[in-house]
Amino acid sequence: MVDRAPGRGAGEQLADRLRQVAKGDEDAFAALYDETAPRVHGLVLRVLRNPSQSEEVTQEVYLEVWRGASRFDPHKGSAIGWLLTMAHRRAVDRVRSSQSATVRDDSWHARSRDVAFDTTAELATARIEARRVRSALDGLTQVQREAVSLAYLGGYTHTEVASLLDLPLGTAKTRIRDGLIRLRDQLGVTP
Amino acid sequence: MSEDLHSLSGAYAVDALSDQERADFEVHLDRCESCRDEVDSLRAVTPLLAETVAVTPPPALRADIMAAIRTTRQDPPVVDEPAAEAPAVAEPAVVEPVATAPTEGATVVPLRRRVSRQWAALAAAAALVVGGGVTWQVVEQVTTSAADEVLAAADAQSWQTTTADGGTVRVVRSDQLGKAVLRVEGLADPGSGKAYQAWLQDSSGSMVPAGIMTSTDGEMLLEGDVDGAAGVGLTTEPAAGSPQPTTAPVALIELG
């Protein structure tokens, strides 16, 4: 379990670590990695499916974090949001390059199986949070849930989501938006 | 149309736009505060979604990354550079005035006679011009089709897709004119007694007939409410058209 300073939220603590990383603090970088790597790597793996490619992309993401930590602006969002945006973009870019498209497993149903969890104590908090999020996802309509999952966790564009779910053009993007709005409201998320 | 751009906020927040759509939406974001707020709030959901798929990476990856950062230089923070020092103003050169002495013995032409001669020439030229204008004045009549107006509109946007048989289908829309043009090239022959029919798809997904394309290479103005259309489709139908699509679309284009 990460030692949390009293009175500071996890988000602020992560932002502090990024500020330390920007000054070249390798210990702060290691702590940042330990706190965020399961989410970054898990997201990248979900989009790419291929373990070795996922490790390559995860490494690229963290090197970019190290290189560009000074560019993080806390006024524009959370540290974890900044990190995951970079991770998702890199994973999606890897998918969209023509070379790796053929490597990808395109079966939506095969990917909807739950991913096994690491059972160590350090992830206990994450598992509780994941359960809460899954509960909120269950509160969406099936189409909303599938559209959001395919778009974010699957890395598809909204037109690809429309094709995969056999939806009319334009409907997928509205389902993605509606689904995210309901998740935001149910989970009480603030930017 | 801006309403359709607003609806992309969710897809943008989860990185589900094509590169072109993302670029277009980011232009929209610059001038739409409500979309910026919505994108920020929806993007805050993504770390929670990532919790549901968290997987601890192999320990070897951590070691590789920690080794790599020791040989990776960090970018400096972005700062505003102070304005460069203004260069010294060059000393203006002193120019010696050149004295022009009147030429002794020059013949001076009387002003009255010279002016009269100039005006006579001008009057003659003016008469020729007026005469020519009367003779050659013709207003050219040019008929511009509605389709050409759309294609030439300053605010025209276009979307293009390729059909399974290698043909090209393109839609060009002008929001100012409230019209759109469908242009096709190299389509396969639809077959005897059949034609290509265009459709406008509204935001609920319904298809509304938008006209019959009478050739495999050509263009037509789309009929119906283009402003409310979320997409354009093209199908093979009986030559007289159908009230609803009866075949799988040859092409589907989503309008942004």
CSV table of C-alpha atoms in Angstrom, one decimal:
chain,number,residue,atom,x,y,z
A,1,MET,CA,0.0,0.0,0.0
A,2,VAL,CA,1.3,3.4,-1.0
A,3,ASP,CA,2.0,5.6,2.0
A,4,ARG,CA,-0.5,8.5,1.7
A,5,ALA,CA,0.2,11.9,3.2
A,6,PRO,CA,-2.7,12.8,5.6
A,7,GLY,CA,-5.3,15.1,4.1
A,8,ARG,CA,-4.1,14.8,0.5
A,9,GLY,CA,-6.1,13.0,-2.1
A,10,ALA,CA,-4.5,10.4,-4.3
A,11,GLY,CA,-4.9,12.7,-7.3
A,12,GLU,CA,-3.0,15.5,-5.7
A,13,GLN,CA,-0.3,13.1,-4.5
A,14,LEU,CA,0.2,11.9,-8.1
A,15,ALA,CA,0.4,15.5,-9.3
A,16,ASP,CA,3.1,16.1,-6.7
A,17,ARG,CA,5.0,13.1,-7.9
A,18,LEU,CA,4.9,14.4,-11.5
A,19,ARG,CA,6.3,17.7,-10.3
A,20,GLN,CA,9.2,15.8,-8.6
A,21,VAL,CA,9.7,13.8,-11.8
A,22,ALA,CA,10.0,17.0,-13.8
A,23,LYS,CA,13.0,17.8,-11.7
A,24,GLY,CA,14.6,14.5,-12.5
A,25,ASP,CA,13.7,12.7,-9.3
A,26,GLU,CA,14.0,9.0,-10.1
A,27,ASP,CA,12.5,7.8,-6.8
A,28,ALA,CA,9.4,9.8,-7.5
A,29,PHE,CA,9.2,8.3,-10.9
A,30,ALA,CA,9.5,4.8,-9.5
A,31,ALA,CA,6.7,5.6,-7.0
A,32,LEU,CA,4.6,7.0,-9.8
A,33,TYR,CA,5.2,3.9,-11.9
A,34,ASP,CA,4.2,1.6,-9.1
A,35,GLU,CA,0.9,3.5,-8.5
A,36,THR,CA,-0.2,3.8,-12.1
A,37,ALA,CA,1.4,0.9,-14.1
A,38,PRO,CA,-1.4,-1.6,-13.6
A,39,ARG,CA,-4.0,0.8,-15.1
A,40,VAL,CA,-1.7,2.0,-17.9
A,41,HIS,CA,-0.5,-1.5,-18.8
A,42,GLY,CA,-4.0,-3.0,-18.4
A,43,LEU,CA,-5.5,-0.4,-20.7
A,44,VAL,CA,-2.8,-0.8,-23.3
A,45,LEU,CA,-3.1,-4.6,-23.2
A,46,ARG,CA,-6.9,-4.4,-23.6
A,47,VAL,CA,-6.6,-2.2,-26.7
A,48,LEU,CA,-3.7,-4.1,-28.3
A,49,ARG,CA,-4.3,-7.7,-27.0
A,50,ASN,CA,-0.7,-8.6,-27.8
A,51,PRO,CA,1.4,-8.8,-24.6
A,52,SER,CA,4.8,-8.0,-26.1
A,53,GLN,CA,3.4,-5.0,-28.1
A,54,SER,CA,1.6,-3.9,-24.9
A,55,GLU,CA,4.9,-3.9,-23.0
A,56,GLU,CA,6.6,-1.9,-25.7
A,57,VAL,CA,3.8,0.7,-25.7
A,58,THR,CA,3.8,0.8,-21.9
A,59,GLN,CA,7.5,1.5,-21.9
A,60,GLU,CA,7.1,4.2,-24.6
A,61,VAL,CA,4.4,5.9,-22.4
A,62,TYR,CA,6.5,6.0,-19.3
A,63,LEU,CA,9.5,7.3,-21.2
A,64,GLU,CA,7.3,10.0,-22.5
A,65,VAL,CA,6.1,10.8,-19.0
A,66,TRP,CA,9.8,11.0,-17.9
A,67,ARG,CA,10.7,13.2,-20.8
A,68,GLY,CA,7.7,15.5,-20.7
A,69,ALA,CA,6.7,15.7,-17.1
A,70,SER,CA,7.2,19.4,-17.1
A,71,ARG,CA,4.4,19.7,-19.6
A,72,PHE,CA,1.8,18.4,-17.1
A,73,ASP,CA,-0.7,21.1,-16.3
A,74,PRO,CA,-2.9,20.4,-13.2
A,75,HIS,CA,-5.4,23.0,-14.3
A,76,LYS,CA,-6.2,20.9,-17.4
A,77,GLY,CA,-7.1,17.7,-15.5
A,78,SER,CA,-5.8,15.0,-13.3
A,79,ALA,CA,-2.3,13.4,-13.4
A,80,ILE,CA,-3.8,10.0,-14.0
A,81,GLY,CA,-6.0,11.4,-16.7
A,82,TRP,CA,-3.0,12.9,-18.4
A,83,LEU,CA,-1.1,9.6,-18.2
A,84,LEU,CA,-4.0,7.5,-19.5
A,85,THR,CA,-4.7,9.9,-22.3
A,86,MET,CA,-1.2,9.4,-23.5
A,87,ALA,CA,-1.4,5.7,-23.0
A,88,HIS,CA,-4.7,5.4,-24.9
A,89,ARG,CA,-3.5,7.6,-27.7
A,90,ARG,CA,-0.3,5.5,-28.2
A,91,ALA,CA,-2.2,2.2,-28.1
A,92,VAL,CA,-4.8,3.4,-30.6
A,93,ASP,CA,-2.1,4.8,-32.9
A,94,ARG,CA,-0.3,1.5,-32.8
A,95,VAL,CA,-3.6,-0.2,-33.8
A,96,ARG,CA,-4.3,2.2,-36.5
A,97,SER,CA,-1.0,1.8,-38.2
A,98,SER,CA,-1.5,-0.7,-41.0
A,99,GLN,CA,1.2,-3.1,-39.9
A,100,SER,CA,-0.3,-4.1,-36.6
A,101,ALA,CA,-3.9,-4.1,-37.8
A,102,THR,CA,-3.7,-7.7,-38.9
A,103,VAL,CA,-2.2,-8.8,-35.6
A,104,ARG,CA,-5.2,-7.7,-33.7
A,105,ASP,CA,-7.9,-10.0,-32.4
A,106,ASP,CA,-11.1,-8.5,-33.7
A,107,SER,CA,-13.6,-10.7,-31.9
A,108,TRP,CA,-15.5,-8.5,-29.5
A,109,HIS,CA,-17.0,-11.4,-27.6
A,110,ALA,CA,-13.7,-13.0,-27.0
A,111,ARG,CA,-12.5,-9.8,-25.4
A,112,SER,CA,-15.5,-9.3,-23.1
A,113,ARG,CA,-14.3,-12.0,-20.7
A,114,ASP,CA,-13.2,-10.5,-17.4
A,115,VAL,CA,-9.4,-10.1,-17.1
A,116,ALA,CA,-7.9,-12.0,-14.2
A,117,PHE,CA,-6.7,-9.8,-11.3
A,118,ASP,CA,-3.4,-9.7,-9.5
A,119,THR,CA,-4.3,-10.9,-6.1
A,120,THR,CA,-1.6,-9.0,-4.1
A,121,ALA,CA,-2.7,-6.7,-1.3
A,122,GLU,CA,-1.4,-3.6,-3.1
A,123,LEU,CA,-4.3,-3.8,-5.5
A,124,ALA,CA,-7.0,-4.2,-2.9
A,125,THR,CA,-8.0,-0.5,-3.2
A,126,ALA,CA,-8.1,-0.8,-7.0
A,127,ARG,CA,-10.3,-3.8,-6.9
A,128,ILE,CA,-12.8,-2.1,-4.7
A,129,GLU,CA,-12.9,0.8,-7.1
A,130,ALA,CA,-13.2,-1.5,-10.1
A,131,ARG,CA,-16.2,-3.2,-8.5
A,132,ARG,CA,-17.8,0.2,-8.1
A,133,VAL,CA,-17.2,1.1,-11.7
A,134,ARG,CA,-18.5,-2.3,-12.9
A,135,SER,CA,-21.6,-1.7,-10.9
A,136,ALA,CA,-22.1,1.7,-12.6
A,137,LEU,CA,-21.4,0.1,-16.0
A,138,ASP,CA,-24.2,-2.4,-15.3
A,139,GLY,CA,-26.5,0.6,-14.8
A,140,LEU,CA,-26.1,1.6,-18.5
A,141,THR,CA,-28.2,0.2,-21.3
A,142,GLN,CA,-26.6,-2.7,-23.0
A,143,VAL,CA,-25.9,-0.6,-26.1
A,144,GLN,CA,-24.4,2.2,-24.1
A,145,ARG,CA,-22.2,-0.2,-22.1
A,146,GLU,CA,-20.9,-1.9,-25.3
A,147,ALA,CA,-20.4,1.3,-27.1
A,148,VAL,CA,-18.3,2.9,-24.3
A,149,SER,CA,-16.3,-0.3,-23.8
A,150,LEU,CA,-15.6,-0.8,-27.5
A,151,ALA,CA,-14.6,2.8,-27.9
A,152,TYR,CA,-12.4,3.2,-24.8
A,153,LEU,CA,-11.3,-0.3,-23.8
A,154,GLY,CA,-11.4,-1.6,-27.4
A,155,GLY,CA,-9.8,1.4,-29.0
A,156,TYR,CA,-12.3,1.6,-31.9
A,157,THR,CA,-13.5,4.8,-33.6
A,158,HIS,CA,-17.2,5.6,-33.2
A,159,THR,CA,-17.8,4.6,-36.8
A,160,GLU,CA,-16.1,1.3,-36.2
A,161,VAL,CA,-18.3,0.9,-33.1
A,162,ALA,CA,-21.4,1.5,-35.2
A,163,SER,CA,-20.3,-1.2,-37.6
A,164,LEU,CA,-19.4,-3.7,-34.8
A,165,LEU,CA,-22.7,-3.2,-33.0
A,166,ASP,CA,-24.8,-3.0,-36.2
A,167,LEU,CA,-25.9,0.6,-35.3
A,168,PRO,CA,-26.9,3.3,-37.8
A,169,LEU,CA,-24.3,6.0,-38.5
A,170,GLY,CA,-24.4,8.7,-35.9
A,171,THR,CA,-26.0,6.5,-33.3
A,172,ALA,CA,-22.7,5.1,-31.9
A,173,LYS,CA,-21.3,8.5,-31.0
A,174,THR,CA,-24.5,9.5,-29.2
A,175,ARG,CA,-24.5,6.2,-27.2
A,176,ILE,CA,-20.9,6.7,-26.3
A,177,ARG,CA,-21.7,10.2,-25.1
A,178,ASP,CA,-24.9,9.2,-23.2
A,179,GLY,CA,-23.1,6.3,-21.6
A,180,LEU,CA,-20.2,8.5,-20.4
A,181,ILE,CA,-22.6,11.1,-19.0
A,182,ARG,CA,-24.5,8.4,-17.0
A,183,LEU,CA,-21.2,7.0,-15.7
A,184,ARG,CA,-20.0,10.5,-14.8
A,185,ASP,CA,-23.2,11.2,-12.9
A,186,GLN,CA,-23.5,7.8,-11.2
A,187,LEU,CA,-19.8,7.8,-10.1
A,188,GLY,CA,-19.8,11.4,-9.0
A,189,VAL,CA,-16.8,12.2,-11.1
A,190,THR,CA,-15.3,15.7,-11.1
A,191,PRO,CA,-12.6,16.7,-13.6
B,1,MET,CA,-23.3,21.6,-38.6
B,2,SER,CA,-22.4,22.5,-35.0
B,3,GLU,CA,-25.1,20.3,-33.4
B,4,ASP,CA,-23.4,17.2,-34.8
B,5,LEU,CA,-20.0,18.4,-33.6
B,6,HIS,CA,-21.4,18.8,-30.1
B,7,SER,CA,-22.4,15.1,-30.1
B,8,LEU,CA,-18.8,14.1,-30.7
B,9,SER,CA,-17.7,15.2,-27.3
B,10,GLY,CA,-18.0,11.8,-25.8
B,11,ALA,CA,-16.2,10.1,-28.6
B,12,TYR,CA,-13.5,12.7,-28.4
B,13,ALA,CA,-13.1,12.2,-24.7
B,14,VAL,CA,-12.3,8.5,-25.2
B,15,ASP,CA,-10.2,9.0,-28.3
B,16,ALA,CA,-12.7,7.4,-30.6
B,17,LEU,CA,-12.4,9.8,-33.5
B,18,SER,CA,-10.5,9.5,-36.7
B,19,ASP,CA,-7.5,11.8,-37.1
B,20,GLN,CA,-9.5,14.1,-39.4
B,21,GLU,CA,-12.5,14.2,-37.0
B,22,ARG,CA,-10.3,14.9,-34.1
B,23,ALA,CA,-8.7,17.8,-35.9
B,24,ASP,CA,-12.1,19.2,-36.9
B,25,PHE,CA,-13.5,18.8,-33.3
B,26,GLU,CA,-10.5,20.5,-31.8
B,27,VAL,CA,-11.1,23.5,-34.0
B,28,HIS,CA,-14.7,23.5,-32.7
B,29,LEU,CA,-13.5,23.1,-29.1
B,30,ASP,CA,-11.5,26.3,-29.3
B,31,ARG,CA,-14.8,28.3,-29.6
B,32,CYS,CA,-17.3,26.1,-27.7
B,33,GLU,CA,-16.9,26.5,-23.9
B,34,SER,CA,-19.7,24.0,-23.1
B,35,CYS,CA,-18.0,21.3,-25.2
B,36,ARG,CA,-14.7,22.0,-23.4
B,37,ASP,CA,-16.4,21.6,-20.0
B,38,GLU,CA,-18.2,18.5,-21.1
B,39,VAL,CA,-15.0,16.9,-22.6
B,40,ASP,CA,-13.2,17.6,-19.3
B,41,SER,CA,-15.9,16.0,-17.2
B,42,LEU,CA,-16.3,13.0,-19.5
B,43,ARG,CA,-12.6,12.5,-19.7
B,44,ALA,CA,-12.4,12.3,-16.0
B,45,VAL,CA,-14.4,9.0,-16.3
B,46,THR,CA,-11.6,7.3,-18.2
B,47,PRO,CA,-9.3,6.5,-15.2
B,48,LEU,CA,-12.2,4.7,-13.6
B,49,LEU,CA,-12.8,2.6,-16.7
B,50,ALA,CA,-9.1,1.7,-16.7
B,51,GLU,CA,-9.5,0.4,-13.1
B,52,THR,CA,-11.7,-2.4,-14.5
B,53,VAL,CA,-8.9,-3.8,-16.7
B,54,ALA,CA,-5.9,-3.2,-14.5
B,55,VAL,CA,-3.1,-5.7,-15.0
B,56,THR,CA,0.2,-5.5,-13.3
B,57,PRO,CA,3.0,-5.6,-15.9
B,58,PRO,CA,5.9,-8.0,-15.7
B,59,PRO,CA,8.6,-7.0,-13.2
B,60,ALA,CA,11.2,-7.0,-16.0
B,61,LEU,CA,9.4,-4.2,-17.7
B,62,ARG,CA,9.8,-2.0,-14.6
B,63,ALA,CA,13.5,-2.7,-14.6
B,64,ASP,CA,13.8,-1.9,-18.3
B,65,ILE,CA,12.0,1.4,-17.9
B,66,MET,CA,14.0,2.5,-14.8
B,67,ALA,CA,17.2,1.7,-16.7
B,68,ALA,CA,16.0,3.6,-19.8
B,69,ILE,CA,15.2,6.8,-17.9
B,70,ARG,CA,18.8,7.1,-16.7
B,71,THR,CA,19.8,7.6,-20.3
B,72,THR,CA,16.9,9.8,-21.4
B,73,ARG,CA,17.2,13.5,-21.2
B,74,GLN,CA,14.1,15.4,-20.0
B,75,ASP,CA,12.5,18.2,-22.0
B,76,PRO,CA,12.8,21.6,-20.4
B,77,PRO,CA,9.6,23.4,-19.4
B,78,VAL,CA,8.0,25.7,-21.9
B,79,VAL,CA,8.7,29.4,-21.0
B,80,ASP,CA,8.1,32.7,-22.7
B,81,GLU,CA,11.3,34.1,-24.0
B,82,PRO,CA,11.9,37.8,-23.2
B,83,ALA,CA,11.7,40.1,-26.2
B,84,ALA,CA,14.9,40.5,-28.1
B,85,GLU,CA,16.8,43.8,-27.6
B,86,ALA,CA,15.9,46.4,-30.3
B,87,PRO,CA,18.7,47.0,-32.7
B,88,ALA,CA,20.3,50.5,-32.7
B,89,VAL,CA,18.9,52.9,-35.2
B,90,ALA,CA,21.3,53.6,-38.0
B,91,GLU,CA,22.5,57.1,-38.4
B,92,PRO,CA,20.8,58.7,-41.4
B,93,ALA,CA,23.2,59.7,-44.2
B,94,VAL,CA,23.5,63.3,-45.0
B,95,VAL,CA,22.4,63.9,-48.5
B,96,GLU,CA,23.9,67.0,-50.2
B,97,PRO,CA,21.1,68.9,-52.0
B,98,VAL,CA,21.8,69.1,-55.7
B,99,ALA,CA,21.3,72.6,-57.0
B,100,THR,CA,19.8,72.8,-60.4
B,101,ALA,CA,20.6,76.1,-62.2
B,102,PRO,CA,18.1,77.2,-64.8
B,103,THR,CA,19.4,76.5,-68.2
B,104,GLU,CA,20.3,79.7,-70.0
B,105,GLY,CA,18.5,80.2,-73.3
B,106,ALA,CA,15.9,77.4,-72.9
B,107,THR,CA,12.8,77.8,-75.0
B,108,VAL,CA,9.7,78.1,-72.9
B,109,VAL,CA,6.5,76.9,-74.5
B,110,PRO,CA,3.5,79.0,-73.5
B,111,LEU,CA,1.3,77.2,-70.9
B,112,ARG,CA,-2.0,78.0,-72.6
B,113,ARG,CA,-1.0,76.4,-75.9
B,114,ARG,CA,0.3,73.2,-74.2
B,115,VAL,CA,-2.7,72.7,-72.1
B,116,SER,CA,-5.0,73.2,-75.1
B,117,ARG,CA,-3.1,70.5,-77.0
B,118,GLN,CA,-3.3,68.0,-74.1
B,119,TRP,CA,-7.0,68.4,-73.7
B,120,ALA,CA,-7.6,68.0,-77.4
B,121,ALA,CA,-5.8,64.7,-77.3
B,122,LEU,CA,-7.7,63.6,-74.2
B,123,ALA,CA,-11.0,64.5,-75.8
B,124,ALA,CA,-10.3,62.5,-78.9
B,125,ALA,CA,-9.3,59.4,-76.8
B,126,ALA,CA,-12.4,59.7,-74.7
B,127,ALA,CA,-14.6,59.7,-77.8
B,128,LEU,CA,-12.9,56.5,-79.0
B,129,VAL,CA,-13.4,54.8,-75.7
B,130,VAL,CA,-17.1,55.8,-75.4
B,131,GLY,CA,-17.6,54.6,-79.0
B,132,GLY,CA,-15.9,51.3,-78.3
B,133,GLY,CA,-18.0,50.8,-75.2
B,134,VAL,CA,-21.2,51.3,-77.0
B,135,THR,CA,-20.1,48.9,-79.8
B,136,TRP,CA,-18.8,46.0,-77.7
B,137,GLN,CA,-20.8,46.1,-74.5
B,138,VAL,CA,-22.3,42.5,-74.0
B,139,VAL,CA,-23.4,41.0,-70.8
B,140,GLU,CA,-22.4,37.3,-70.8
B,141,GLN,CA,-25.2,35.0,-69.6
B,142,VAL,CA,-23.8,32.2,-67.5
B,143,THR,CA,-26.1,29.6,-65.9
B,144,THR,CA,-24.7,28.1,-62.7
B,145,SER,CA,-26.3,24.9,-61.5
B,146,ALA,CA,-27.2,24.4,-57.9
B,147,ALA,CA,-24.7,21.5,-57.7
B,148,ASP,CA,-21.9,23.8,-58.9
B,149,GLU,CA,-22.9,26.4,-56.4
B,150,VAL,CA,-22.4,23.9,-53.6
B,151,LEU,CA,-19.1,22.7,-55.0
B,152,ALA,CA,-17.8,26.2,-55.3
B,153,ALA,CA,-19.1,27.4,-51.9
B,154,ALA,CA,-16.5,28.9,-49.6
B,155,ASP,CA,-17.8,26.8,-46.6
B,156,ALA,CA,-18.0,23.5,-48.6
B,157,GLN,CA,-17.0,20.4,-46.7
B,158,SER,CA,-16.4,17.0,-48.3
B,159,TRP,CA,-16.4,13.4,-47.3
B,160,GLN,CA,-15.4,10.5,-49.4
B,161,THR,CA,-15.4,6.7,-49.4
B,162,THR,CA,-14.5,3.9,-51.7
B,163,THR,CA,-17.0,1.1,-52.7
B,164,ALA,CA,-16.2,-2.6,-52.7
B,165,ASP,CA,-15.8,-2.6,-56.4
B,166,GLY,CA,-13.3,0.3,-56.3
B,167,GLY,CA,-15.7,3.2,-57.1
B,168,THR,CA,-15.5,6.5,-55.4
B,169,VAL,CA,-18.4,8.2,-53.6
B,170,ARG,CA,-18.1,11.7,-52.4
B,171,VAL,CA,-20.5,14.1,-50.6
B,172,VAL,CA,-19.9,17.9,-50.6
B,173,ARG,CA,-22.1,20.0,-48.4
B,174,SER,CA,-22.5,23.7,-47.9
B,175,ASP,CA,-24.0,24.7,-44.6
B,176,GLN,CA,-24.5,28.3,-45.9
B,177,LEU,CA,-26.5,27.0,-48.8
B,178,GLY,CA,-28.2,24.2,-46.9
B,179,LYS,CA,-27.4,21.8,-49.8
B,180,ALA,CA,-25.3,18.8,-50.5
B,181,VAL,CA,-24.0,17.2,-53.7
B,182,LEU,CA,-23.3,13.5,-54.3
B,183,ARG,CA,-20.6,12.7,-56.8
B,184,VAL,CA,-19.7,9.2,-57.9
B,185,GLU,CA,-16.9,7.9,-60.1
B,186,GLY,CA,-16.2,4.4,-61.4
B,187,LEU,CA,-19.2,2.6,-59.9
B,188,ALA,CA,-20.2,-0.8,-61.3
B,189,ASP,CA,-23.1,-0.9,-63.7
B,190,PRO,CA,-26.2,-1.4,-61.4
B,191,GLY,CA,-27.7,-3.8,-63.9
B,192,SER,CA,-30.7,-3.8,-66.2
B,193,GLY,CA,-33.8,-2.1,-64.8
B,194,LYS,CA,-31.8,-0.9,-61.7
B,195,ALA,CA,-30.3,2.4,-60.6
B,196,TYR,CA,-28.4,3.8,-57.7
B,197,GLN,CA,-30.5,5.6,-55.1
B,198,ALA,CA,-29.2,8.1,-52.6
B,199,TRP,CA,-30.5,8.4,-49.0
B,200,LEU,CA,-30.2,10.9,-46.2
B,201,GLN,CA,-29.9,9.3,-42.8
B,202,ASP,CA,-31.3,11.3,-40.0
B,203,SER,CA,-30.0,11.3,-36.4
B,204,SER,CA,-32.3,8.5,-35.4
B,205,GLY,CA,-30.9,6.3,-38.2
B,206,SER,CA,-33.9,6.4,-40.5
B,207,MET,CA,-33.2,6.5,-44.3
B,208,VAL,CA,-35.1,9.1,-46.4
B,209,PRO,CA,-34.9,9.0,-50.2
B,210,ALA,CA,-32.6,11.7,-51.6
B,211,GLY,CA,-32.7,11.0,-55.4
B,212,ILE,CA,-31.8,8.6,-58.1
B,213,MET,CA,-28.2,8.7,-59.5
B,214,THR,CA,-28.6,8.2,-63.2
B,215,SER,CA,-25.0,7.3,-64.1
B,216,THR,CA,-22.0,5.5,-62.7
B,217,ASP,CA,-19.9,8.7,-63.1
B,218,GLY,CA,-21.6,12.0,-62.3
B,219,GLU,CA,-23.1,14.2,-59.7
B,220,MET,CA,-26.4,15.2,-58.4
B,221,LEU,CA,-27.9,17.6,-55.8
B,222,LEU,CA,-29.3,15.6,-52.9
B,223,GLU,CA,-33.0,16.1,-52.3
B,224,GLY,CA,-34.5,16.5,-48.8
B,225,ASP,CA,-33.4,18.1,-45.5
B,226,VAL,CA,-29.7,18.1,-45.7
B,227,ASP,CA,-29.3,20.2,-42.6
B,228,GLY,CA,-30.7,17.5,-40.4
B,229,ALA,CA,-28.9,14.6,-42.1
B,230,ALA,CA,-26.3,12.6,-40.1
B,231,GLY,CA,-25.2,10.5,-43.1
B,232,VAL,CA,-25.6,9.7,-46.7
B,233,GLY,CA,-26.1,6.2,-48.1
B,234,LEU,CA,-26.2,4.8,-51.6
B,235,THR,CA,-28.0,1.5,-52.6
B,236,THR,CA,-28.9,-0.4,-55.7
B,237,GLU,CA,-32.7,-0.2,-56.3
B,238,PRO,CA,-35.2,-0.6,-59.1
B,239,ALA,CA,-34.8,2.1,-61.7
B,240,ALA,CA,-37.8,4.1,-60.4
B,241,GLY,CA,-36.5,4.0,-56.8
B,242,SER,CA,-37.8,2.6,-53.5
B,243,PRO,CA,-39.4,4.2,-50.5
B,244,GLN,CA,-36.9,2.4,-48.2
B,245,PRO,CA,-33.5,0.7,-49.0
B,246,THR,CA,-34.0,-2.8,-50.2
B,247,THR,CA,-30.3,-3.8,-50.5
B,248,ALA,CA,-27.2,-3.4,-48.4
B,249,PRO,CA,-25.6,0.0,-48.9
B,250,VAL,CA,-23.0,0.3,-51.6
B,251,ALA,CA,-21.6,3.2,-49.6
B,252,LEU,CA,-22.3,4.9,-46.3
B,253,ILE,CA,-20.9,8.3,-45.4
B,254,GLU,CA,-21.3,9.9,-42.1
B,255,LEU,CA,-21.4,13.7,-42.2
B,256,GLY,CA,-19.4,15.4,-39.4
